[in-house]
């Protein structure tokens, strides 16, 4: 017999899982379908940075709420509120830093500016080449690799059915009757009244099966980790351009990221690390914290980050397909996911949230502008 | 006949590993006109089986003629042999392979030097790693690998101890024990997980190489002449005490490796333990290069999938030697030649007919020798019963201190693949990258999930292949030269 | 240590005698040997395992895989099994102070 659900969520990352949890709280019968394992995509392989300083101004309210969710998750996800600083090494970067951080502070992030002297009093390991720095005490990190285990436990507890390692082989609107969707899985088909596409870099592929072409692009972000080294750094370290995340975990291991690009596409499998860009990332990290010099790198990997031209989320109805919704392309999605996932789940049931969504129709040709708040 | 040259690449063929497969491939490839670069992390060519320490002269009885001949042939071949290079990443851009290495420092106290070799074709001949079966005390000082013992005994001329227990499975057991006895050490016992009848059952496959059978029987005879106890069908259960006063506990096991409850145990005192359960193909480089792998049930190991010509399913990527399936040192040079012929054919240096003629003989020799090596690999594959009996508190991943209970708990919480287990528990994520414990973790995961070992999968291949000093690769640079891109959107 | 001399054939066919210091202890060895060999021959069976790590060993795989023999020399972390000894070598199994 075909299983029937109120909502089928495609993608068990931080977006899909937190939407599913809210939908279940709202009394819906929910199934989450995941082609790989829970939290095995961007949610599980990003650098774990929970920094308000690298969030977009327009997304700050979402980031603040998401950040609170991670803090509440606490030890289960390795959450640490270490504070973090953002560094500028020349006048151009200083201007960039001052302009950006002032706007982010206005948007609600508790960011302050530090003089180089104040910075070194806090973090002596940071290079003395810093000309300006900002600081946010609530910034921190979590262990992204534990996302999957954590989400799986929450979903189990909430009674949400999850189908992992179950790539949907087909998805289609059902004409007539009650409408809804038929989803073909390796173990048979299921039906759902509504669907939410929350499958990160794979979202465009699934939307295409429903006849919608989403102009989603994909970045291939690289992260590196070292073996444990002597403890030198308490806070996270970023760069005025946003192109560095550096932290030393409690184990002593250093984690280096910042969106330096590898290669590949979601359709070809895992992305590949490119030596040339990797070295640029390491050099920037090493410049910021010279004591990184003689640490050994033990693993580098990549994760796919989906985005659209205006760098704003796709969060709302899938244009032209009644009862299909999409949630993807959230810049800073690891932090923001736990806020925006539930907002979309509420909207699917016609409940207005206290923060606006981002109408995906805007990215289609001849469509309306984004409905992001001012 | 000469290969069509491609000016973008430093060479026609890059070979990873200067062991028997890689060295023979280099000799053949240069003979076929390919510009060939061989890269190896050791200070001298030879691989594990012919390893030498350049500053330690072997004793007359230990002179490794085959190894010396191999090195001489390689030196004569004209191949560019770059030893002391640790390869950390492999990439394919367009039609060109990039082999990223870190060269040993030019003098003590200096950092290594980054070096990239570009090649039109790539042969991975990185050999094998030892299989370990976790037991209480395997992290104890005084316990070392069997393969490590051969390395100490042969290359470094060093006894692992005065009174040594030699345990595990496979032919290395007898080689190590015999070498220790010959060098004046005492072997308190040889503990072989395989019963005598298992050895007899393997005889038909071994008959392809009567010379190797005779050599093995000789080792055994020498040990018995020195009154070394050989316990077949037994396994090392635990090691306690502090080196040099170690206490080893040994138990009888069944065909599947399980120790029946209430079975008798035997205790030995020793100052060192050498233990290992055969060899596993080293698949880290071939995984990183993106080749498809296949699980070999009989040997209980993953290996890269190659065709009869040693081609993988990636363009101009070849694998030969134990990395392409444990076939032993006798088969490796033939496989290396076959791979070199295939590369020459694919690069246009051999036409189809010449290739067929040249490769045919090497394939026959390879296949004959491989039957013996594969029989040894099957013999060393102790059944999962041994893993089923691992105690909850026994460390499985030494780097991250993960015991069996943590792995079982993660499976119970929903992890079904090796990749998920690594994320959830950090097992296999330490400095060794899981090369010590991956097999054990996969078997434990298979047992707990009820899947096959093939079903729990392999971890994703990621660089670096070995830990690399960040500064040695990052090198000297100006801040202004950093390719810092467009700032993230406000 | 009761290890005695574990070097097979003694110092014949080995390089010049060199002196090294590991974790403050002085040893001698022969040029061409690995640091792992020098430590093992001197009776050292245990190393501090780096940063908060468990105790480790100067030899386990002896071929650059297990990383248990990693030590610091001149501020860099290197595998003892892949390091040839030289006169005046100073190594520590805990990280040096900056």
Short mmCIF file of C-alpha atoms in Angstrom, two decimals, chain A residues 37-267:
data_model
loop_
_atom_site.label_atom_id
_atom_site.label_comp_id
_atom_site.label_asym_id
_atom_site.label_seq_id
_atom_site.Cartn_x
_atom_site.Cartn_y
_atom_site.Cartn_z
CA UNK A 37 22.90 10.24 4.99
CA UNK A 38 21.36 12.86 7.28
CA UNK A 39 23.62 15.90 7.41
CA UNK A 40 26.10 14.48 4.90
CA UNK A 41 25.97 17.44 2.53
CA UNK A 42 26.87 21.05 3.21
CA UNK A 43 25.38 20.83 6.72
CA UNK A 44 27.94 18.22 7.70
CA UNK A 45 31.07 19.25 5.82
CA UNK A 46 31.17 23.03 6.30
CA UNK A 47 33.73 24.52 8.67
CA UNK A 48 31.21 24.80 11.52
CA UNK A 49 31.61 28.56 11.79
CA UNK A 50 28.79 30.29 13.67
CA UNK A 51 29.83 33.88 13.13
CA UNK A 52 27.49 36.84 12.90
CA UNK A 53 30.30 38.87 11.36
CA UNK A 54 30.18 36.86 8.14
CA UNK A 55 26.40 37.02 7.78
CA UNK A 56 24.70 39.26 5.25
CA UNK A 57 23.15 42.39 6.70
CA UNK A 58 19.73 41.52 5.31
CA UNK A 59 19.89 38.05 6.89
CA UNK A 60 21.03 39.18 10.35
CA UNK A 61 17.68 38.67 12.12
CA UNK A 62 17.60 35.11 10.83
CA UNK A 63 21.21 34.53 11.81
CA UNK A 64 20.60 35.75 15.36
CA UNK A 65 17.73 33.30 15.81
CA UNK A 66 19.65 30.45 14.17
CA UNK A 67 22.63 31.15 16.37
CA UNK A 68 20.43 30.81 19.46
CA UNK A 69 19.28 27.38 18.22
CA UNK A 70 22.88 26.15 17.94
CA UNK A 71 23.71 27.53 21.37
CA UNK A 72 20.77 25.61 22.80
CA UNK A 73 21.97 22.44 21.06
CA UNK A 74 25.18 22.90 23.05
CA UNK A 75 27.51 19.97 23.67
CA UNK A 76 25.53 17.62 21.45
CA UNK A 77 26.89 19.51 18.43
CA UNK A 78 30.14 20.66 20.03
CA UNK A 79 28.90 24.28 20.27
CA UNK A 80 31.49 26.72 21.64
CA UNK A 81 30.91 30.44 22.05
CA UNK A 82 34.51 31.51 21.61
CA UNK A 83 34.01 34.97 20.21
CA UNK A 84 35.66 35.82 16.93
CA UNK A 85 37.58 38.65 15.36
CA UNK A 86 37.72 39.88 11.80
CA UNK A 87 41.00 41.31 10.59
CA UNK A 88 42.09 43.93 8.10
CA UNK A 89 45.70 44.08 6.93
CA UNK A 90 45.65 47.23 4.79
CA UNK A 91 43.73 50.46 4.31
CA UNK A 92 41.37 49.01 1.70
CA UNK A 93 40.45 46.13 3.97
CA UNK A 94 40.09 48.49 6.90
CA UNK A 95 37.57 50.59 4.98
CA UNK A 96 35.71 47.45 3.99
CA UNK A 97 35.71 46.18 7.56
CA UNK A 98 34.52 49.44 9.09
CA UNK A 99 31.73 49.92 6.59
CA UNK A 100 30.49 46.36 6.78
CA UNK A 101 30.70 45.77 10.50
CA UNK A 102 28.95 49.06 11.26
CA UNK A 103 26.01 47.96 9.10
CA UNK A 104 25.96 44.51 10.68
CA UNK A 105 25.96 46.06 14.12
CA UNK A 106 23.03 48.23 13.09
CA UNK A 107 21.28 45.06 11.95
CA UNK A 108 21.55 43.67 15.48
CA UNK A 109 24.86 41.79 15.73
CA UNK A 110 26.80 42.71 18.90
CA UNK A 111 29.94 43.69 17.01
CA UNK A 112 32.56 46.09 18.36
CA UNK A 113 35.83 47.40 16.96
CA UNK A 114 39.16 46.59 18.57
CA UNK A 115 42.42 48.45 18.22
CA UNK A 116 45.35 46.24 17.21
CA UNK A 117 46.58 46.60 20.80
CA UNK A 118 43.27 45.38 22.25
CA UNK A 119 43.23 42.55 19.75
CA UNK A 120 46.70 41.36 20.77
CA UNK A 121 45.83 41.55 24.43
CA UNK A 122 43.03 39.11 23.64
CA UNK A 123 44.77 36.91 21.09
CA UNK A 124 48.56 37.25 21.15
CA UNK A 125 48.97 34.62 18.43
CA UNK A 126 47.47 36.89 15.79
CA UNK A 127 49.94 38.65 13.48
CA UNK A 128 51.07 42.18 14.33
CA UNK A 129 50.31 43.17 10.73
CA UNK A 130 46.68 43.84 11.68
CA UNK A 131 45.62 47.46 11.05
CA UNK A 132 42.01 47.14 12.18
CA UNK A 133 39.82 44.48 13.74
CA UNK A 134 36.26 43.84 14.81
CA UNK A 135 35.05 41.54 17.54
CA UNK A 136 31.83 39.69 18.24
CA UNK A 137 31.67 37.94 21.59
CA UNK A 138 28.81 35.59 20.74
CA UNK A 139 30.49 34.15 17.65
CA UNK A 140 31.71 30.61 17.86
CA UNK A 141 31.56 27.25 16.19
CA UNK A 142 30.09 23.78 16.32
CA UNK A 143 31.32 20.44 14.97
CA UNK A 144 29.51 20.26 11.67
CA UNK A 145 30.37 16.58 11.35
CA UNK A 146 27.99 15.89 14.22
CA UNK A 147 25.06 17.62 12.51
CA UNK A 148 23.74 14.42 10.98
CA UNK A 149 23.72 12.44 14.21
CA UNK A 150 22.05 15.31 16.04
CA UNK A 151 19.37 15.90 13.39
CA UNK A 152 18.64 12.19 13.15
CA UNK A 153 18.09 12.00 16.91
CA UNK A 154 15.77 15.03 16.89
CA UNK A 155 13.75 13.63 14.01
CA UNK A 156 13.44 10.25 15.70
CA UNK A 157 12.31 11.86 18.92
CA UNK A 158 9.70 13.92 17.06
CA UNK A 159 8.40 10.85 15.28
CA UNK A 160 9.37 12.12 11.85
CA UNK A 161 9.98 9.29 9.43
CA UNK A 162 13.33 9.57 7.65
CA UNK A 163 14.41 7.64 4.59
CA UNK A 164 18.17 7.90 4.28
CA UNK A 165 20.18 6.54 1.36
CA UNK A 166 16.98 6.77 -0.62
CA UNK A 167 17.47 8.97 -3.66
CA UNK A 168 14.09 9.76 -5.19
CA UNK A 169 14.02 8.25 -8.67
CA UNK A 170 10.97 10.24 -9.63
CA UNK A 171 8.77 13.03 -8.33
CA UNK A 172 5.60 14.26 -10.03
CA UNK A 173 2.44 16.23 -9.33
CA UNK A 174 -0.66 14.10 -9.28
CA UNK A 175 -3.38 15.44 -11.57
CA UNK A 176 -6.92 15.31 -10.30
CA UNK A 177 -8.23 13.87 -7.05
CA UNK A 178 -6.66 15.50 -4.02
CA UNK A 179 -3.64 16.52 -6.03
CA UNK A 180 -0.35 16.22 -4.19
CA UNK A 181 2.79 14.42 -5.28
CA UNK A 182 3.98 10.95 -6.06
CA UNK A 183 7.59 10.24 -5.11
CA UNK A 184 9.33 7.11 -6.35
CA UNK A 185 11.91 5.63 -4.02
CA UNK A 186 14.04 2.51 -4.39
CA UNK A 187 11.70 0.71 -1.96
CA UNK A 188 8.44 1.81 -3.61
CA UNK A 189 6.45 4.98 -4.04
CA UNK A 190 4.94 7.32 -1.50
CA UNK A 191 2.49 10.19 -1.77
CA UNK A 192 2.48 13.55 -0.07
CA UNK A 193 0.04 16.45 -0.06
CA UNK A 194 2.90 18.97 -0.17
CA UNK A 195 6.61 18.78 -0.87
CA UNK A 196 9.53 20.89 0.27
CA UNK A 197 12.71 20.82 -1.80
CA UNK A 198 15.56 21.49 0.60
CA UNK A 199 18.39 19.62 -1.00
CA UNK A 200 21.08 22.28 -1.24
CA UNK A 201 23.16 21.97 -4.37
CA UNK A 202 20.82 19.28 -5.72
CA UNK A 203 17.70 21.46 -5.45
CA UNK A 204 17.74 22.53 -9.10
CA UNK A 205 17.82 18.88 -10.22
CA UNK A 206 14.72 18.01 -8.21
CA UNK A 207 12.91 21.21 -9.24
CA UNK A 208 13.63 20.33 -12.88
CA UNK A 209 11.68 17.09 -12.43
CA UNK A 210 8.72 19.24 -11.51
CA UNK A 211 9.27 21.28 -14.64
CA UNK A 212 10.84 24.33 -13.01
CA UNK A 213 14.26 25.59 -14.01
CA UNK A 214 15.90 27.30 -11.06
CA UNK A 215 19.06 29.25 -11.94
CA UNK A 216 20.99 27.85 -9.00
CA UNK A 217 24.73 27.95 -9.09
CA UNK A 218 27.14 25.99 -6.94
CA UNK A 219 30.31 26.91 -5.12
CA UNK A 220 32.78 24.21 -4.11
CA UNK A 221 34.14 25.31 -0.75
CA UNK A 222 37.33 23.84 0.67
CA UNK A 223 38.04 23.11 4.34
CA UNK A 224 41.28 21.80 5.88
CA UNK A 225 42.03 20.39 9.31
CA UNK A 226 45.38 19.90 11.02
CA UNK A 227 46.49 17.47 13.65
CA UNK A 228 46.31 18.87 17.18
CA UNK A 229 48.93 21.51 17.85
CA UNK A 230 49.87 23.55 20.91
CA UNK A 231 47.01 25.81 21.96
CA UNK A 232 47.54 29.30 20.63
CA UNK A 233 44.14 30.71 19.75
CA UNK A 234 40.86 30.90 21.66
CA UNK A 235 38.70 32.93 19.32
CA UNK A 236 37.72 32.43 15.72
CA UNK A 237 39.56 34.49 13.12
CA UNK A 238 38.09 35.94 9.94
CA UNK A 239 39.19 38.33 7.22
CA UNK A 240 37.60 41.63 6.15
CA UNK A 241 36.67 40.10 2.79
CA UNK A 242 34.97 37.13 4.45
CA UNK A 243 37.44 34.80 2.70
CA UNK A 244 38.90 33.20 5.83
CA UNK A 245 37.55 31.20 8.71
CA UNK A 246 40.16 29.94 11.13
CA UNK A 247 39.68 28.36 14.50
CA UNK A 248 41.54 26.09 16.88
CA UNK A 249 39.26 23.43 18.29
CA UNK A 250 39.45 22.31 21.91
CA UNK A 251 41.46 19.27 20.73
CA UNK A 252 44.17 21.63 19.47
CA UNK A 253 43.30 20.90 15.82
CA UNK A 254 43.10 23.91 13.49
CA UNK A 255 40.24 24.24 11.04
CA UNK A 256 40.87 26.40 7.97
CA UNK A 257 38.13 27.53 5.60
CA UNK A 258 36.72 30.64 4.00
CA UNK A 259 35.19 29.53 0.74
CA UNK A 260 38.30 28.91 -1.37
CA UNK A 261 37.19 27.00 -4.41
CA UNK A 262 37.68 23.38 -5.31
CA UNK A 263 36.22 21.76 -8.42
CA UNK A 264 33.40 19.52 -9.46
CA UNK A 265 29.65 19.49 -9.39
CA UNK A 266 26.99 17.71 -7.34
CA UNK A 267 26.11 15.66 -10.41
#
